[in-house]
């Protein structure tokens, strides 16, 4: 390869199994890997400053060219645990929802559920930093990633977005996928896929490297997150993207 492929991945706990296999893998010789939060990576992929990103799938309609290059993703076939609407009151009593600035897909999913499934009349409020302390009274918040796992220990009411999407559509959900903004060499893609699989075959080792007190990571990696991009997940992804048109 003439130059290294620039790859960006999410820095959350849920990506650790996918990234585990890259360290000793030959594919690393052909790529530069950086990590950040989802929305930032999505912006870099659209701008072309990176070639591949593990990005929120809501970015796909905004891209001039997009290719899902891997058989692995951040998906869910049941409760995902780390993408939830948190509140102190039942769903129907919520008046305002603070939105997590770190993921466009989770915000888009929440809005689909609010509009199409729950049919709530609520105000959405953008955020830029910490906002979990604002979850009081009839004010709720969408919280994602590691912070959501911690928020589970605090909030009285937890509405898991993946769980409710599945109730709504009978389809699994894909939060993020490995997407490129240009065609890539087939050998690179094959090696990239192989590296992704290594961590999923070594979950105890991944858990051992990432101690976390707020949630059982073995449960998270084996029950909550579903990493294989199956045909049914692709069907769920197509259904979700149809709501974004």
Tab-separated table of C-alpha atoms in Angstrom, residues 85-91 94-99 123 125 131-132 134-143 157 159:
chain	number	residue	atom	x	y	z
A	85	UNK	CA	-33.212	7.428	28.306
A	86	UNK	CA	-32.899	8.128	32.033
A	87	UNK	CA	-35.515	9.914	34.121
A	88	UNK	CA	-37.013	10.328	37.585
A	89	UNK	CA	-40.578	9.967	36.272
A	90	UNK	CA	-42.421	7.498	34.005
A	91	UNK	CA	-42.125	7.936	30.242
A	94	UNK	CA	-41.364	13.471	30.687
A	95	UNK	CA	-41.473	17.049	29.366
A	96	UNK	CA	-37.860	17.765	28.357
A	97	UNK	CA	-35.031	15.513	27.141
A	98	UNK	CA	-31.358	16.486	27.170
A	99	UNK	CA	-29.502	14.933	24.219
A	123	UNK	CA	-38.768	19.372	24.152
A	125	UNK	CA	-32.299	20.195	24.387
A	131	UNK	CA	-25.511	17.251	31.869
A	132	UNK	CA	-26.516	14.155	33.861
A	134	UNK	CA	-30.068	17.893	34.995
A	135	UNK	CA	-32.058	14.639	35.205
A	136	UNK	CA	-34.593	15.866	37.769
A	137	UNK	CA	-38.366	16.168	37.929
A	138	UNK	CA	-39.838	15.903	34.439
A	139	UNK	CA	-36.439	16.543	32.787
A	140	UNK	CA	-34.877	13.373	31.353
A	141	UNK	CA	-31.689	12.721	29.398
A	142	UNK	CA	-30.321	10.430	26.740
A	143	UNK	CA	-26.969	9.135	27.984
A	157	UNK	CA	-36.474	4.980	35.344
A	159	UNK	CA	-35.611	3.135	28.989
